[in-house]
Coordinates of C-alpha atoms and ligand atoms in Angstrom, one line a residue:
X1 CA -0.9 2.3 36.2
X2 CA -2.5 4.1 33.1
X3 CA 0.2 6.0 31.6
X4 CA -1.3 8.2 29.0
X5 CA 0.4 8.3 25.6
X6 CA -0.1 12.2 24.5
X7 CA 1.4 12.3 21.0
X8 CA 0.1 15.8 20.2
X9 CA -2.8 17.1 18.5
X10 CA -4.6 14.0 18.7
X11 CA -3.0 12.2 16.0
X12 CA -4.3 8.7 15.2
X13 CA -3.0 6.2 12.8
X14 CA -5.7 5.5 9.8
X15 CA -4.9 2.0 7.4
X16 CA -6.5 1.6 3.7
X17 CA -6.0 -1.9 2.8
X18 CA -7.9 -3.3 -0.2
X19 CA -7.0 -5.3 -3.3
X20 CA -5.4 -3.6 -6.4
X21 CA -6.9 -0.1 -7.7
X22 CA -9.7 -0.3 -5.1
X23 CA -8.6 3.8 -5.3
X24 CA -6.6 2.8 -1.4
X25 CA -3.5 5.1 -2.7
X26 CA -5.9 8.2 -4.2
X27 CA -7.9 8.2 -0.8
X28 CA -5.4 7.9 1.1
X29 CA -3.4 10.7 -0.2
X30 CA -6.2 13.2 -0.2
X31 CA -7.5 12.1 3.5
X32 CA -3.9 12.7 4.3
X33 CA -3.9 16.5 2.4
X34 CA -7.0 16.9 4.4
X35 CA -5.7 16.1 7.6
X36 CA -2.6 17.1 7.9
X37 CA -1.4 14.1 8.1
X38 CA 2.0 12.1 6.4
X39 CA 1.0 9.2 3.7
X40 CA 2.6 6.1 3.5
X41 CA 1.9 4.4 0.6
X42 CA 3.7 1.2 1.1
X43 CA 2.8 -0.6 -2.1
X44 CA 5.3 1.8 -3.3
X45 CA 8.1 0.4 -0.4
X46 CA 7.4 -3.3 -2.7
X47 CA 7.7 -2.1 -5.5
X48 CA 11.0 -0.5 -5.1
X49 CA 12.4 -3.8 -4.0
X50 CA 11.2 -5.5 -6.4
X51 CA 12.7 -2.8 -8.9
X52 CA 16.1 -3.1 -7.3
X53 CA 15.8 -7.4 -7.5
X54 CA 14.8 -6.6 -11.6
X55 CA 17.2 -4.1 -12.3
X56 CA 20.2 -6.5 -11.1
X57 CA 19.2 -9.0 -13.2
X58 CA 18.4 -11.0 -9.9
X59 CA 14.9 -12.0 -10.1
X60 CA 15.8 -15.8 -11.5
X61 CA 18.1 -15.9 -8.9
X62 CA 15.7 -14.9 -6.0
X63 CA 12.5 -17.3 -7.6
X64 CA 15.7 -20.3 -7.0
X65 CA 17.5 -18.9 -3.8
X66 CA 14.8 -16.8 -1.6
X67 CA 17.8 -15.6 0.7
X68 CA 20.2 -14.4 -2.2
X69 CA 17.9 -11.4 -1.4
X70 CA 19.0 -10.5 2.1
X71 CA 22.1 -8.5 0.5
X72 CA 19.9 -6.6 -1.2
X73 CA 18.4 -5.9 1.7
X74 CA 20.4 -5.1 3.9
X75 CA 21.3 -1.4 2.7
X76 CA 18.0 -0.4 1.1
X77 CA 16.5 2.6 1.6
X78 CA 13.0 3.9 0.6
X79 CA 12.1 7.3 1.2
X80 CA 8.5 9.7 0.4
X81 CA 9.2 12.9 -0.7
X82 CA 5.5 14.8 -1.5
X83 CA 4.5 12.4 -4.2
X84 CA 8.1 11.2 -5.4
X85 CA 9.8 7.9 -4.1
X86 CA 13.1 7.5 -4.1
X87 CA 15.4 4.1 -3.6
X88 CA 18.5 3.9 -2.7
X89 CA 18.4 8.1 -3.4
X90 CA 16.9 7.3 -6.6
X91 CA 13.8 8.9 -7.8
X92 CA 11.9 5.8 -8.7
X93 CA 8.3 7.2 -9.2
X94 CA 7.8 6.1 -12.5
X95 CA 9.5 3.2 -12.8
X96 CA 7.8 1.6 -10.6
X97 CA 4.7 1.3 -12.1
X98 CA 6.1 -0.3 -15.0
X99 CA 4.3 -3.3 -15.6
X100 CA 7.4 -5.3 -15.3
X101 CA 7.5 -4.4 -11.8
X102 CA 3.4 -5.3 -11.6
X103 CA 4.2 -8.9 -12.7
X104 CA 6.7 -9.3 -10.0
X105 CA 5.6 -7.5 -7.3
X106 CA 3.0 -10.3 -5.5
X107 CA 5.7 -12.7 -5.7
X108 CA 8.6 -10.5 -4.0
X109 CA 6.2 -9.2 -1.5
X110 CA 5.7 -12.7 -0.4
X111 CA 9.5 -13.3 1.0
X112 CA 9.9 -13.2 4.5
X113 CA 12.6 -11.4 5.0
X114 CA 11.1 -8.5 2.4
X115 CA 8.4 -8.2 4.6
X116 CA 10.3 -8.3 7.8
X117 CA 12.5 -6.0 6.8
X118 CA 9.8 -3.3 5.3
X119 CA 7.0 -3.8 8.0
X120 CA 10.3 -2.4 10.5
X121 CA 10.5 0.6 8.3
X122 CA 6.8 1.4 7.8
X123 CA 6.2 0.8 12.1
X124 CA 8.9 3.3 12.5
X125 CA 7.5 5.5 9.8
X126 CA 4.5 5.5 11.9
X127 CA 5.6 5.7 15.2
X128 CA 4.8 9.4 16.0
X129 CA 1.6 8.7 14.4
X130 CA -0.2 11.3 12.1
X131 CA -0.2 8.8 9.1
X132 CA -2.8 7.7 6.8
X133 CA -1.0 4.2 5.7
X134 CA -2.2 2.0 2.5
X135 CA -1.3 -1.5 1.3
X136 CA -2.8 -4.9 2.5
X137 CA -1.9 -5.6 5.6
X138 CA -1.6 -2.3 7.4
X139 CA -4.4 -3.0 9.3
X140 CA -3.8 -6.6 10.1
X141 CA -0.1 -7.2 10.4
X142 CA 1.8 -3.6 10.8
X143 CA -0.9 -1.5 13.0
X144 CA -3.3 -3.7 14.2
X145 CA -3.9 -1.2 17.1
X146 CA -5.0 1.5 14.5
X147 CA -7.3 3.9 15.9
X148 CA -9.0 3.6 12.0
X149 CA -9.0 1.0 9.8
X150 CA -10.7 1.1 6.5
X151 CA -11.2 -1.8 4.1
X152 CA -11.4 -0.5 0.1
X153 CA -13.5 -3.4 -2.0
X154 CA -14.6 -2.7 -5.6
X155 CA -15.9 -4.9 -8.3
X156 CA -12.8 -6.4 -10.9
X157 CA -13.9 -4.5 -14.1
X158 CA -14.3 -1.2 -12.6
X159 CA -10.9 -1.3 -11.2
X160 CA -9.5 -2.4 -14.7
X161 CA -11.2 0.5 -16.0
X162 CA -9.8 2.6 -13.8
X163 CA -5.9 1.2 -13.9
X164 CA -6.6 1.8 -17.5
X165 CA -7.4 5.2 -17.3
X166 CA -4.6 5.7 -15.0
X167 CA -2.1 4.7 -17.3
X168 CA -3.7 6.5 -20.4
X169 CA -3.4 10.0 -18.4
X170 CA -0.1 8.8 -17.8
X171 CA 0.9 9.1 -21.4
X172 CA 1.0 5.3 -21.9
X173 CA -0.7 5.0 -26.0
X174 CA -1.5 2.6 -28.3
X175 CA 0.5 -0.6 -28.5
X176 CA 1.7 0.9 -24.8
X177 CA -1.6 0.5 -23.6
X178 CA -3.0 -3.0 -22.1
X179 CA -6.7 -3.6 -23.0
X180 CA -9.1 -3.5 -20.4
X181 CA -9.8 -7.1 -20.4
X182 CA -6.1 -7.9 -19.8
X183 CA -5.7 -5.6 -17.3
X184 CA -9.0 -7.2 -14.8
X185 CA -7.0 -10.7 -15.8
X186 CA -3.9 -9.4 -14.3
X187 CA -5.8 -7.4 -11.3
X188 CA -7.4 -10.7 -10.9
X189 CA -4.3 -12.3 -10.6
X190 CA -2.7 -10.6 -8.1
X191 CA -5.9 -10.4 -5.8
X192 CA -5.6 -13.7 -5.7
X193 CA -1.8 -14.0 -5.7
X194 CA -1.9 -11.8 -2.6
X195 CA -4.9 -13.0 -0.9
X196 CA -3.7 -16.6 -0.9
X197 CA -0.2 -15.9 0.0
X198 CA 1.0 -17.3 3.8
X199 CA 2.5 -14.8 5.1
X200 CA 0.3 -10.8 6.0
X201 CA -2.5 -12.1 3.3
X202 CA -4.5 -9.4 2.2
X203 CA -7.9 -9.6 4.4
X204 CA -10.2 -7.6 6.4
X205 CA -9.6 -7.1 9.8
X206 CA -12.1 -7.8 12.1
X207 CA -12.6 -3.7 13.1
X208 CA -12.2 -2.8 9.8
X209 CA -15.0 -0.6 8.3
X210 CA -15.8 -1.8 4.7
X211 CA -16.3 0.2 2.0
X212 CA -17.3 -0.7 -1.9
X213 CA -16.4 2.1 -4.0
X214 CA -17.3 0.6 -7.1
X215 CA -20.5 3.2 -7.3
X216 CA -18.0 6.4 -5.9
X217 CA -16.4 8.9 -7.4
X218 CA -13.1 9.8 -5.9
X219 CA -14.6 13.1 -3.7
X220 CA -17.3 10.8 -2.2
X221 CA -14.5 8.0 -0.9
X222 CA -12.6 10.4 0.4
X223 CA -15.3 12.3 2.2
X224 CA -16.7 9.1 3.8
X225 CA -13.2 8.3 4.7
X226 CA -12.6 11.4 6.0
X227 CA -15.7 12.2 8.4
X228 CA -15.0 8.5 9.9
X229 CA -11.2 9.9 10.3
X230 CA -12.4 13.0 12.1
X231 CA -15.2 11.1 14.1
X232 CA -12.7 9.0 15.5
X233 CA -10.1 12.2 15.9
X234 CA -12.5 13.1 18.2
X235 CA -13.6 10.3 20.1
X236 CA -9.6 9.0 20.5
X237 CA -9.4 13.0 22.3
X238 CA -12.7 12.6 24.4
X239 CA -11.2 9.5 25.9
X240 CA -7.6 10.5 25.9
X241 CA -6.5 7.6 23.8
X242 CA -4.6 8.8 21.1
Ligands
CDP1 O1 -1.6 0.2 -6.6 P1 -1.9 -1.3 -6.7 O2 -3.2 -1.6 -6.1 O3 -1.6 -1.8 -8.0 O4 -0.8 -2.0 -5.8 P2 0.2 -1.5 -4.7 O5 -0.5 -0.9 -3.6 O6 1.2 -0.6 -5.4 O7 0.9 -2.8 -4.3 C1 1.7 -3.6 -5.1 C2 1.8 -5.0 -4.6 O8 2.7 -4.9 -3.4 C3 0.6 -5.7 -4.1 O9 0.0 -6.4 -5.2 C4 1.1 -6.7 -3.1 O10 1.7 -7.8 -3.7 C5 2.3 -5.9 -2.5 N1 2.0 -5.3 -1.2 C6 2.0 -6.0 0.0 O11 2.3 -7.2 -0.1 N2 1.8 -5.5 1.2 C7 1.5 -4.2 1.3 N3 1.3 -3.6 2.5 C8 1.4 -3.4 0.1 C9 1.6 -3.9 -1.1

């Protein structure tokens, strides 16, 4: 029997995945404003872990003993509220984007029981559907039955350029500020770092719909995003499937 799923004003489910500052978290965010819909930006849900592993002094300890993390785990909470992101009832937003937290981040998101525990939270996150959801596996690993999946690519300088001016309008200045070069070589590194990883590797899926954004400004990635998004709005309602 065909049970039909009606969630309510044709809601789908849309995952960004890309490597870092393909622009996933800015498009998703404004495709989100656009829709209506809730973002999820679950880079942010890493972070904060590995945040709460730095700031008890616990990162040695983890790198030697992967499962002195499951304490840690076991009462952590992440929560969105508009743009801030709070751990634990913390407001964490800018710390973590500290580059501390960018060095660490690829090697706590590849623990299994970080990933267990956070792919739980993001499903339920998106169980009522209505989310536009970025990170690297969204499409993959945590909705692979998204009704859009969307894969960000763009070349390694231009992302360094833009991570830099990122953290310039962010007040970072002079001695604060990484050159550009260093910043591609740390991209780099965590492309790779995340791409090579066993476990929810960051790759295309299959369905994905690829798009290089290297030659985009911000307002031209979000409206092909978007148009796909409403396209496929559409469609899910003219066969009932969403
Ligand atoms: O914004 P940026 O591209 O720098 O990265 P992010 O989206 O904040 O993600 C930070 C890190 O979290 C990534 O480099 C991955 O190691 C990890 N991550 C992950 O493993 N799975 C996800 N779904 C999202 C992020």
């Amino acid at each position: 029997m065909l049970v039909k799923h009606t969630t309510g004003n044709n809601r789908i489910i849309i995952a960004i995945d890309g490597p870092a500052a393909s622009g996933k978290s800015t498009t998703a965010r404004k495709v989100a404003e656009k829709l209506g819909y809730t973002y999820i930006d679950t880079g942010a849900m890493f972070r904060s872990v590995t945040l709460k592993v730095l700031d008890l002094g616990m990162i040695d300890a983890v790198r030697q003993f992967p499962e002195s993390i499951l304490p840690l785990l076991q009462d952590l909470t992440v929560a969105f509220r508009g743009e801030r992101v709070f751990l634990d009832g913390r407001d964490v937003s800018a710390a973590i984007r500290e580059n501390r937290v960018s060095r660490e981040v690829s090697f706590v998101s590849s623990l299994a029981p970080v990933r267990d525990r956070l792919r739980r939270m993001q499903q339920e996150m998106g169980s009522r559907k209505g989310v536009v959801m970025d990170g690297r596996d969204i499409g993959t690993v945590v909705f692979p039955d998204a009704e859009l999946k969307i894969f960000l690519v763009a070349d390694a300088r231009e992302r360094a350029k833009r991570r830099y001016a990122e953290l310039a309008a962010k007040g970072a200045s002079g001695s604060g500020l990484p050159d550009i070069g260093m910043l591609e070589q740390e991209i780099l590194e965590r492309d790779r770092a995340d791409a090579e990883r066993e476990l929810a590797p960051l790759e295309k899926h299959p369905d994905a719909i690829e798009i290089d954004t290297s030659e985009l400004s911000i307002d031209e990635q979000v409206g092909k995003v978007s148009r796909l998004a409403l396209e496929k709005i559409a469609s899910c309602a003219m066969t009932g499937k969403s």
